[in-house]
Coordinates of C-alpha atoms and ligand atoms in Angstrom, one line a residue:
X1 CA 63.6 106.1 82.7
X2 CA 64.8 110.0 83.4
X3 CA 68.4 110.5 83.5
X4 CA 68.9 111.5 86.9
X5 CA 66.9 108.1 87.8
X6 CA 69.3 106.4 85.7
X7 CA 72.2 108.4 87.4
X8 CA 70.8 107.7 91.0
X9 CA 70.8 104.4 90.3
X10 CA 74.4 104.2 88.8
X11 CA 75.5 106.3 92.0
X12 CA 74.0 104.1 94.1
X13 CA 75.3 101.0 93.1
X14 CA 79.1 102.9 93.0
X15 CA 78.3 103.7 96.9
X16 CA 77.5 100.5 97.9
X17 CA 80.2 98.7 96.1
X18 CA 82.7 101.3 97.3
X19 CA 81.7 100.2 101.4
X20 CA 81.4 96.5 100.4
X21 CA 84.9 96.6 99.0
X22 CA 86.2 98.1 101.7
X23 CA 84.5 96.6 104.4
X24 CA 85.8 93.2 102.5
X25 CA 88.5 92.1 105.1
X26 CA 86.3 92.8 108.0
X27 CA 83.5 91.3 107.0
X28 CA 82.1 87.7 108.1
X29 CA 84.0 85.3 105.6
X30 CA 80.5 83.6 105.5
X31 CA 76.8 84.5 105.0
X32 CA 75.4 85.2 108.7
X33 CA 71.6 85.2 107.4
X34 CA 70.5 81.8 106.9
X35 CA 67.7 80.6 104.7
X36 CA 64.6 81.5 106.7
X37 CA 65.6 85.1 107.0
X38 CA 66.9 85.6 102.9
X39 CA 63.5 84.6 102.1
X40 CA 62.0 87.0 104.8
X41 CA 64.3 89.6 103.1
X42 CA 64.0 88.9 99.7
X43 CA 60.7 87.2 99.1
X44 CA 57.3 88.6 99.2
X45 CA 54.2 89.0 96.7
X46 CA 55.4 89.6 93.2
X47 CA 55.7 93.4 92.7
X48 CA 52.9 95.0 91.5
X49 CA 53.9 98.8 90.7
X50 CA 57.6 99.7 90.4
X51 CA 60.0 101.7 92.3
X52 CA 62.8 103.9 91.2
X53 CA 65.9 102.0 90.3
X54 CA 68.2 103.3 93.2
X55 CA 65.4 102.7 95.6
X56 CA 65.3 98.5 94.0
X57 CA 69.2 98.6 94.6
X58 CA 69.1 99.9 97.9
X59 CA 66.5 97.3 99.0
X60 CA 68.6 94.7 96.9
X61 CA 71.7 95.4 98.8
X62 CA 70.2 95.3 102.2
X63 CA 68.5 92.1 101.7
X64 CA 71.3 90.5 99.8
X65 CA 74.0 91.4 102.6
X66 CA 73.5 89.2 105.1
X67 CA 73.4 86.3 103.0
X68 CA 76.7 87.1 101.3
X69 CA 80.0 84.8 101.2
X70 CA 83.4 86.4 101.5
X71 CA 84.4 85.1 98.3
X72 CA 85.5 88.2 97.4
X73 CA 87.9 88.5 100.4
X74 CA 91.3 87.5 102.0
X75 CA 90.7 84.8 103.8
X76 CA 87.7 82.5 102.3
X77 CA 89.4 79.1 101.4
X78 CA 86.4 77.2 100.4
X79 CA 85.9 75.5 96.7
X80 CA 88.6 77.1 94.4
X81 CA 87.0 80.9 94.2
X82 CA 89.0 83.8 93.2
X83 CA 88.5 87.0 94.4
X84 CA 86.7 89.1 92.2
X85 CA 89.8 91.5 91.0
X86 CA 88.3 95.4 90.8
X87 CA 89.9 95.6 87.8
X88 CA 87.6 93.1 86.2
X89 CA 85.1 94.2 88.2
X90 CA 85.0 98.0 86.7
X91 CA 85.6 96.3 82.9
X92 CA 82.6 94.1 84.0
X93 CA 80.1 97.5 85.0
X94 CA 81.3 99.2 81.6
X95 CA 80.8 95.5 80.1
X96 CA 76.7 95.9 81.5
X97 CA 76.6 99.5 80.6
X98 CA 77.8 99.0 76.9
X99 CA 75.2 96.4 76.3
X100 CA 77.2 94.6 73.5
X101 CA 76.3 91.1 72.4
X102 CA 79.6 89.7 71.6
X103 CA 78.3 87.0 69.2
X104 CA 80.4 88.4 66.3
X105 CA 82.3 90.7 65.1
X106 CA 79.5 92.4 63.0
X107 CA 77.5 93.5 66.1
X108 CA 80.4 94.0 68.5
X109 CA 83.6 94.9 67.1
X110 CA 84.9 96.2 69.9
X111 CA 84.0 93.5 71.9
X112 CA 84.8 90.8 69.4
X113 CA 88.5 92.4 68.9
X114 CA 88.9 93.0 72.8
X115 CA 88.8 88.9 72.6
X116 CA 90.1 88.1 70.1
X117 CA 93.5 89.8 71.3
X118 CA 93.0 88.5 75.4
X119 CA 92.6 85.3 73.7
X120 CA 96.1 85.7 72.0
X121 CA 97.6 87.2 75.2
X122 CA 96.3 84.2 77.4
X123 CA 97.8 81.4 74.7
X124 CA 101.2 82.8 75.4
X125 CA 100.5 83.0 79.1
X126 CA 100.1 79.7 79.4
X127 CA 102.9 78.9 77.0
X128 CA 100.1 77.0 75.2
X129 CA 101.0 76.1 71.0
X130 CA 100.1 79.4 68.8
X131 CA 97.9 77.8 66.6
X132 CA 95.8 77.0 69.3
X133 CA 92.0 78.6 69.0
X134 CA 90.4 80.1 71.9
X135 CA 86.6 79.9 73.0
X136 CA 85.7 82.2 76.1
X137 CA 83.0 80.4 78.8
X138 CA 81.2 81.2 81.8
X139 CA 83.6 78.3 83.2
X140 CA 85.7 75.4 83.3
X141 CA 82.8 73.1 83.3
X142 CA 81.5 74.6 79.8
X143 CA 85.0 75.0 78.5
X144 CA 85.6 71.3 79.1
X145 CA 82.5 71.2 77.6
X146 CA 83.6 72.6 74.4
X147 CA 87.0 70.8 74.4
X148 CA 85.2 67.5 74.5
X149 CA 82.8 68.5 71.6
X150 CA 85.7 69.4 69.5
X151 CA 87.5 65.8 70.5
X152 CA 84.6 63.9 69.8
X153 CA 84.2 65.4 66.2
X154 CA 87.7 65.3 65.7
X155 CA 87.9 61.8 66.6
X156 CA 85.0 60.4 64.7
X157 CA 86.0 62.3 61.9
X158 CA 88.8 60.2 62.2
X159 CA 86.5 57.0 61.6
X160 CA 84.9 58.4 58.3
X161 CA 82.1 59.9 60.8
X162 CA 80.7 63.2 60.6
X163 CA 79.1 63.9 63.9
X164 CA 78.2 67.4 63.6
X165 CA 75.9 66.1 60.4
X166 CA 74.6 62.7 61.3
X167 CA 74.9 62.9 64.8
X168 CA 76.2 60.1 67.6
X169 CA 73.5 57.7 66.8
X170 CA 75.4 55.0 64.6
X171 CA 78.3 56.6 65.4
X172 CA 81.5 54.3 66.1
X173 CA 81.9 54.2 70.3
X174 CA 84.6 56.4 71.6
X175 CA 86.8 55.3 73.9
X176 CA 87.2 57.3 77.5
X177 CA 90.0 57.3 79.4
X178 CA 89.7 59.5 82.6
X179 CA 91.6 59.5 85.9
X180 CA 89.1 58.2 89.1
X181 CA 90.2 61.8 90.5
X182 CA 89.0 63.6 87.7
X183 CA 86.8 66.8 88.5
X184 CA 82.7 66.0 88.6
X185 CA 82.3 68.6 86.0
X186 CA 84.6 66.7 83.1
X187 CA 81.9 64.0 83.9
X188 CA 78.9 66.5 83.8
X189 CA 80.7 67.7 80.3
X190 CA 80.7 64.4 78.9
X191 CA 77.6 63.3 80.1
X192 CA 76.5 66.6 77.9
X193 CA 78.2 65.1 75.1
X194 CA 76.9 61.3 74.8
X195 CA 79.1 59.8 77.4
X196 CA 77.2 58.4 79.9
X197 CA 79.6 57.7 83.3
X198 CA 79.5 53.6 83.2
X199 CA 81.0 53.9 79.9
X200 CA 84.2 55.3 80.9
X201 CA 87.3 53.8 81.7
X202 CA 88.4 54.7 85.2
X203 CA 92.1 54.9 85.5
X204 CA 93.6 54.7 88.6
X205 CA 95.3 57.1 90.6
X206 CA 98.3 57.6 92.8
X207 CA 97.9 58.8 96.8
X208 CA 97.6 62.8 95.4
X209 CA 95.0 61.8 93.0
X210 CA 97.9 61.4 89.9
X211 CA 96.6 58.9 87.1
X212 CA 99.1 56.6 87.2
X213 CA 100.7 56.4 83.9
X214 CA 100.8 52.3 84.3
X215 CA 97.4 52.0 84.9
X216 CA 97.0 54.0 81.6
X217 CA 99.3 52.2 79.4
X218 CA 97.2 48.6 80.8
X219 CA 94.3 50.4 79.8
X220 CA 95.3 51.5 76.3
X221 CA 97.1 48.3 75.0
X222 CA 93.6 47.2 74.9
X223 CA 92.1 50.0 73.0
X224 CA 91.2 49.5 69.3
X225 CA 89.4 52.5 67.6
X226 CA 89.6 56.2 68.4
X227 CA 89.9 57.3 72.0
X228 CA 89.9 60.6 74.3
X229 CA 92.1 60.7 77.4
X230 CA 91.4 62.8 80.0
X231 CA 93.9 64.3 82.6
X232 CA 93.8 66.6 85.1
X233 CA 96.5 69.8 86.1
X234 CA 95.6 70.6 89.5
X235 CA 93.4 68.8 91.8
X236 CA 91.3 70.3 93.4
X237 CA 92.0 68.7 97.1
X238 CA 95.8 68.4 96.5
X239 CA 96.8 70.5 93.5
X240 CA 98.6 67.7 92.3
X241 CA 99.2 67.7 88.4
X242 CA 99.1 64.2 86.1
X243 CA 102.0 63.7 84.4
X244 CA 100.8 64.8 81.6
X245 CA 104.0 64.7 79.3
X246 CA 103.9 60.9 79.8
X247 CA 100.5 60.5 79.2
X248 CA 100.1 63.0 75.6
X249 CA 103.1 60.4 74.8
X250 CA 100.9 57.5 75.5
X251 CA 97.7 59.0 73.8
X252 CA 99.3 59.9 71.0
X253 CA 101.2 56.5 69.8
X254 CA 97.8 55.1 70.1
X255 CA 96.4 57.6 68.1
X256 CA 93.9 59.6 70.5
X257 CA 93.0 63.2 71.9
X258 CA 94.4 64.1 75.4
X259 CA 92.0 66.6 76.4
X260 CA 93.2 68.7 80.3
X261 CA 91.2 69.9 83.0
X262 CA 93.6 72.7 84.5
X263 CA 90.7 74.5 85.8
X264 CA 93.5 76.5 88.0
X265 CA 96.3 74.4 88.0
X266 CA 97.2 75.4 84.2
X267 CA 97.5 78.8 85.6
X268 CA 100.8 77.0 86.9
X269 CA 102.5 78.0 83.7
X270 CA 101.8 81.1 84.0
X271 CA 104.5 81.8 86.9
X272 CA 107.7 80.5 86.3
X273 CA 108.6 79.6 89.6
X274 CA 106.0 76.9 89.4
X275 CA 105.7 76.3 86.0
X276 CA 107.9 72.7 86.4
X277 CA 104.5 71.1 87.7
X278 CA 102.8 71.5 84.5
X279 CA 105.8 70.7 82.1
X280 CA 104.2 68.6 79.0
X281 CA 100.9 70.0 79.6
X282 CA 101.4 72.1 76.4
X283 CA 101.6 68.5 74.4
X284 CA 97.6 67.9 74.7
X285 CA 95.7 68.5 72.3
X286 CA 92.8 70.6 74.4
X287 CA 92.8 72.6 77.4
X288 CA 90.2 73.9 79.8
X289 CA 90.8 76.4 82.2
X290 CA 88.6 79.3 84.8
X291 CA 89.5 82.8 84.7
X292 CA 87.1 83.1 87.8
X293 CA 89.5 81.3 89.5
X294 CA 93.8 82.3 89.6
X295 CA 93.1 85.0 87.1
X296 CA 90.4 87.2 89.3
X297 CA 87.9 87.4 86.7
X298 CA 84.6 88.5 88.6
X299 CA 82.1 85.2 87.7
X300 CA 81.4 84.0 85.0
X301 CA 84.1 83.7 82.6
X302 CA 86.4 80.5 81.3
X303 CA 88.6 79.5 78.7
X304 CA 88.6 76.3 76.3
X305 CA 91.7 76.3 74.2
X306 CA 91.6 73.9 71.5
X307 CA 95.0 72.9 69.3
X308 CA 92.9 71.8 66.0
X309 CA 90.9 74.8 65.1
X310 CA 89.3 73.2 62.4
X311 CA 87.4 70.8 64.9
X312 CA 86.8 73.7 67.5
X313 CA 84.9 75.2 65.1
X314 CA 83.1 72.9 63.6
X315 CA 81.8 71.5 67.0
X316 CA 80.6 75.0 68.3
X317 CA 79.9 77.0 65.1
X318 CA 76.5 78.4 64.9
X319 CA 75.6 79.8 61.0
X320 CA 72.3 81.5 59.8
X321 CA 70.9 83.4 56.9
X322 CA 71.0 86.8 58.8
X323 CA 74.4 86.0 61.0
X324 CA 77.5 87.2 59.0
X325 CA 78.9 84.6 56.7
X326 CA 82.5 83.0 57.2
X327 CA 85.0 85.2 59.3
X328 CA 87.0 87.4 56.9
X329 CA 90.1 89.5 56.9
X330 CA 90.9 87.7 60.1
X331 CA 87.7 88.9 62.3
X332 CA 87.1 86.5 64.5
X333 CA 83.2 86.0 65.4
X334 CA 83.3 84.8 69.4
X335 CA 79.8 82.4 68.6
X336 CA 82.0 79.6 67.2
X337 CA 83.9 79.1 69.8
X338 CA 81.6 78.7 72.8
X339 CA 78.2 77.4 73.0
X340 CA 75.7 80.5 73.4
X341 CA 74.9 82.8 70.7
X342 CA 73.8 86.1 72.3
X343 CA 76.9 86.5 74.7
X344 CA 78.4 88.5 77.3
X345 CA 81.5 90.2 76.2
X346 CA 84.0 88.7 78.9
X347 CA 86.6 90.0 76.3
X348 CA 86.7 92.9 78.0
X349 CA 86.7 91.6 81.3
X350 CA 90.4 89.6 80.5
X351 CA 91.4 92.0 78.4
X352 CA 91.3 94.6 81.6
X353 CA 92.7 92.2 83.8
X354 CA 95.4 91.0 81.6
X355 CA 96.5 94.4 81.4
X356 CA 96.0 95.5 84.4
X357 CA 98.1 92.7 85.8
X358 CA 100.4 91.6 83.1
X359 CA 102.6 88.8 82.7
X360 CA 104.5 89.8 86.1
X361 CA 101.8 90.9 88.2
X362 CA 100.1 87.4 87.7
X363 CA 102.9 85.4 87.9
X364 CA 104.2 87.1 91.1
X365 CA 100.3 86.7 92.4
X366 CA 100.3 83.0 91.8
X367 CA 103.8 82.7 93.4
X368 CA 102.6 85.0 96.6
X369 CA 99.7 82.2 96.9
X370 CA 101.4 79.4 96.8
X371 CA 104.1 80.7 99.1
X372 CA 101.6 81.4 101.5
X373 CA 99.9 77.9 101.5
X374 CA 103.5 76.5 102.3
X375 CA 103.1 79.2 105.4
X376 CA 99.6 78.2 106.1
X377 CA 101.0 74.3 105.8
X378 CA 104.1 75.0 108.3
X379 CA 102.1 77.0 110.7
X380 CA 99.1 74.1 111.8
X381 CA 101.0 71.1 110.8
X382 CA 103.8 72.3 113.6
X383 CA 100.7 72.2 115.9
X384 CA 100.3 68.5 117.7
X385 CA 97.3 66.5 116.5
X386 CA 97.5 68.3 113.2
X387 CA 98.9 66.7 110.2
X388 CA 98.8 67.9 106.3
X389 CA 98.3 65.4 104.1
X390 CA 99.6 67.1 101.0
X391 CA 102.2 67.8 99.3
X392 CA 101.7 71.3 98.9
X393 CA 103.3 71.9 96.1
X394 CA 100.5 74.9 94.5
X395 CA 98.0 76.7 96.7
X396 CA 95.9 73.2 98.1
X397 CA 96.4 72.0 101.6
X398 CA 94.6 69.3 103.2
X399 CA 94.3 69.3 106.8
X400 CA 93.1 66.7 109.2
X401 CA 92.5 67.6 112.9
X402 CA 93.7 64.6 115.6
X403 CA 96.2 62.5 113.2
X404 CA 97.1 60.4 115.7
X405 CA 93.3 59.5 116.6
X406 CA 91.8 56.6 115.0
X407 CA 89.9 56.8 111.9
X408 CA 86.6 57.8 113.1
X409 CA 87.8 59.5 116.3
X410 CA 89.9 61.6 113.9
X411 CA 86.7 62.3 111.5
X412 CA 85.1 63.5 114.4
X413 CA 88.1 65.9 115.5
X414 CA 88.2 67.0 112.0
X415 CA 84.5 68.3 111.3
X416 CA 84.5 69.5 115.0
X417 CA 87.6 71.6 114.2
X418 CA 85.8 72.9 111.0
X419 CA 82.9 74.1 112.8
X420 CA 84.9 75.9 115.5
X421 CA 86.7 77.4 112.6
X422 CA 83.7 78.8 111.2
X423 CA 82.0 79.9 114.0
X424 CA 85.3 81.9 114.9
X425 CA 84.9 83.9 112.0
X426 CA 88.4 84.6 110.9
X427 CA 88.7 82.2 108.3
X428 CA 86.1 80.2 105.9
X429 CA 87.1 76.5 105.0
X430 CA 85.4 73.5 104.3
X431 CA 85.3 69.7 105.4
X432 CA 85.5 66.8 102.4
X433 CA 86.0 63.4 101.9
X434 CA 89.6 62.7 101.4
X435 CA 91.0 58.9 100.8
X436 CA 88.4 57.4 103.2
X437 CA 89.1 60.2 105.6
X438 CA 87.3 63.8 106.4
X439 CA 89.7 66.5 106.0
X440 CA 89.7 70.2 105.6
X441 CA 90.5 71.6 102.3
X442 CA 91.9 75.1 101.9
X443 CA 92.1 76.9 98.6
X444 CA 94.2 79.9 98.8
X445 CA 93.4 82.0 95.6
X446 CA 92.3 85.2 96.6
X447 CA 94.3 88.3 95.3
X448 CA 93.6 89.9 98.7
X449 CA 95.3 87.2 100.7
X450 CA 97.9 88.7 102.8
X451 CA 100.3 87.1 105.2
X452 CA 98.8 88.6 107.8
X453 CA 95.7 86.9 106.9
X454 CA 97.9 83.5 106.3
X455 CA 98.7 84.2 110.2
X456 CA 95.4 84.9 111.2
X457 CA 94.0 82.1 109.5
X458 CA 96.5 79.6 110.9
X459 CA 95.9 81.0 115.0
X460 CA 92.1 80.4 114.2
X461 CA 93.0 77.2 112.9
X462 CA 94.8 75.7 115.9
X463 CA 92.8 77.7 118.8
X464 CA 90.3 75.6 117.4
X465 CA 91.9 72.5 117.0
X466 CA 93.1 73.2 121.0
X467 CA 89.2 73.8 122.0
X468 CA 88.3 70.3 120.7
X469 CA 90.9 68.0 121.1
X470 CA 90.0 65.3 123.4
X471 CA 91.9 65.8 127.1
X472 CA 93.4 62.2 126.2
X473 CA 95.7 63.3 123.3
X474 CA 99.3 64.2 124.9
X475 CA 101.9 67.2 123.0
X476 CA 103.0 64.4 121.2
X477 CA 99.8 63.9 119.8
X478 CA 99.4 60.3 121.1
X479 CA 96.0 59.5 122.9
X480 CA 96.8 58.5 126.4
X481 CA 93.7 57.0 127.8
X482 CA 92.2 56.0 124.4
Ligands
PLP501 C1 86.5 74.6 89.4 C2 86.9 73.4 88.7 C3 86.1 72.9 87.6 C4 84.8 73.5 87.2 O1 84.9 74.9 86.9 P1 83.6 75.8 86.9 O2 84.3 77.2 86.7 O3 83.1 75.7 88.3 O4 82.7 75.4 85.9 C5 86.6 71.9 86.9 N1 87.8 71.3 87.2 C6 88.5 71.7 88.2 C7 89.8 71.0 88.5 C8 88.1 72.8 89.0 O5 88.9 73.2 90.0

């Protein structure tokens, strides 16, 4: 490829990034193409002769921008998504430029070191125990993923079994312990590992979808053998954190591994104002968290922390006659801590991000979100017909339209709210299943999230709510005529 091809391209992509970034607040917070037209846009014969790059990006970007989500803007509330910080976003376009493969040290130092120090920067973050290892993901599934692994060796260990040599045929069973609010990718991750779903322990949760500590002790006193207790900081309807001091105490004087899911709740401890929620979370012994979530990181980039080393490594470690022997001289190769060997350098995407934000910029991020789900709570629950059903205590709220309606009336009001709200434009959030009940869950992570937007959001929110009501529900949000 020529230079000024290359260049052409590079340029191109710069241009178009440039308008979509600033076009990001304006845009539709949803895709407007739907899947008949993406496929008239992007589909077609496979190509036979090429094209110059810039002309491919061109074509990509006007065929790809219809059928983008506002994820990267201020006021999309669906899922958990961050927001795609330009910080990470630049380190990310250097990280594609550079071309490292960040398996080890050996063939990317500078990617291996840029790691190795985020690494060290987001243990103290997070106010997690030093010796803690690190292990850098595309996600929290994969990090729980790798947490798990290292449990399950470390555990059967335990037993006189060596499961990274003889494998978990044979192998004495393991005991799970998980909440029944637990996040469908810790179930994904142990399905991964050997643990098929009927062979967990459910343990019941409280009305926020908090395991209830009672419900775990019951469980435990029958528990011979090793066992792996899985809890959960930040759920992802409610935000609500286990109590996970309790519960480390409880694994523990049975013996087991408390592994947490803090996806973005453990982010929590990052911001001192909020840091009270997830007090005792540092007592587990593995933690799993997204940096694609509260942290910005464009996707796909997570973090598995794991208190034992020793078993991190031994679950995850890849060796080979032409990979570089045992780390030395305190290298540290990134392949033993996740599970791919040829590897994006994310390093360098946390290491930007950590530095371009530092310890105040994200702690006074995650307070600004959480302040403005209170707002966002306030505003439509002072509407009648509108309740929350949270405690919003982080950045959740759950929202259900006609409060006073019964059950399936209010389902009704609730997803006919939700479509109003998206056809309105202003704001993106989504309907779910919520305690019997359809609700609408908003997520406010994005860095871009103003109050403006929190205002915005909320007079979209109840103009809708107002254009569907039923003429039989009174300002005090009592059906008349029902
Ligand atoms: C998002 C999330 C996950 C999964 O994370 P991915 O980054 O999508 O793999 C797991 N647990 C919780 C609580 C989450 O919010």
């Amino acid at each position: 490829m020529p230079e000024d091809e290359a260049g052409a391209a590079f340029d191109a992509a710069h241009r178009l990034a440039l308008d979509f970034h600033r076009t990001r607040a304006t845009r539709p917070p949803a895709a407007t193409a739907g899947f008949a037209a993406l496929l008239e846009a992007l589909g077609g014969p496979t190509p036979e002769s090429g094209m110059p790059a810039s002309e491919a990006i061109e074509q990509l970007a006007a065929a790809a921008g219809p059928g983008l989500m506002g994820t990267a803007g201020p006021r999309f509330f669906g899922w958990v998504a961050g927001g795609s910080h330009p910080a990470g976003v630049a380190a990310d376009w250097l990280t594609s430029v550079w071309g490292q493969n960040a398996a080890c040290y050996e063939g990317a130092p500078a990617a291996a070191v840029a790691e190795q120090v985020a690494a060290q920067w987001l243990v103290d973050l997070l106010g997690l125990p030093p010796e803690c290892s690190v292990g850098i993901t595309t996600g929290a599934t994969m990090s729980n993923f790798v947490c798990l692994a290292a449990a399950r060796g470390a555990l059967l260990r335990r037993m006189g079994w060596d499961v990274e040599a003889d494998g978990l045929f044979g192998a004495p069973p393991i005991a799970v312990f998980i909440g029944e609010d637990a996040h469908a990718s810790v179930l994904a991750a142990l399905r991964y590992l050997g643990f098929g779903e009927r062979r967990l322990v459910r343990i019941a949760t409280d009305e926020a979808g908090r395991m209830q500590v009672d419900a775990l002790r019951a469980a435990l006193a029958h528990c011979r053998g090793p066992h792996l207790v899985i809890a959960q900081a930040g759920h992802i309807m409610t935000g609500a954190f286990d109590p996970v001091g309790e519960i480390a105490a409880l694994t523990h004087e049975h013996g087991g591994w408390l592994h947490v899911d803090g996806a973005f709740g453990l982010w929590a401890r990052a911001c001192p104002a909020r840091a009270a929620l997830a007090v005792g979370v540092e007592q587990a012994d593995s933690w799993a968290t997204d940096a694609h979530k509260w942290l910005q990181a464009p996707y796909e980039c997570g973090c598995a922390f794991v208190r034992d080393a020793d078993a991190h490594r031994r679950a995850m470690t890849i060796g080979a006659g032409y990979l570089p022997p045992a780390e030395e001289g305190g290298v540290r190769d990134p392949v033993h801590y996740a599970p791919e060997l040829s590897r994006r350098a994310r390093g360098f995407v946390l290491w930007t991000l950590l530095r371009a934000f530092g310890r105040s910029g994200i702690a006074a991020m995650i307070e600004r979100h959480c302040m403005l789900a209170e707002r966002l709570a306030r505003r439509v629950a002072g509407e009648a017909g509108i309740a929350v059903l949270n405690e919003v205590e982080l950045n959740q709220v759950v929202v259900r339209f006609g409060a006073h309606e019964p059950a399936s009336l209010g389902d009704a009001l609730t997803d006919a709210a939700i479509a109003r709200i998206q056809q309105d434009g202003v704001c993106f959030a989504l309907g779910a299943q919520w305690r019997g009940r359809r609700v609408m869950r908003v997520s406010i992570i994005a860095w871009s999230t103003t109050e403006d937007d929190i205002e915005r959001a909320a007079d979209s929110m109840i103009t809708a709510w107002r254009e569907v009501r039923p003429v039989s529900v009174d300002e005090g949000g009592v059906a008349v005529n029902a």
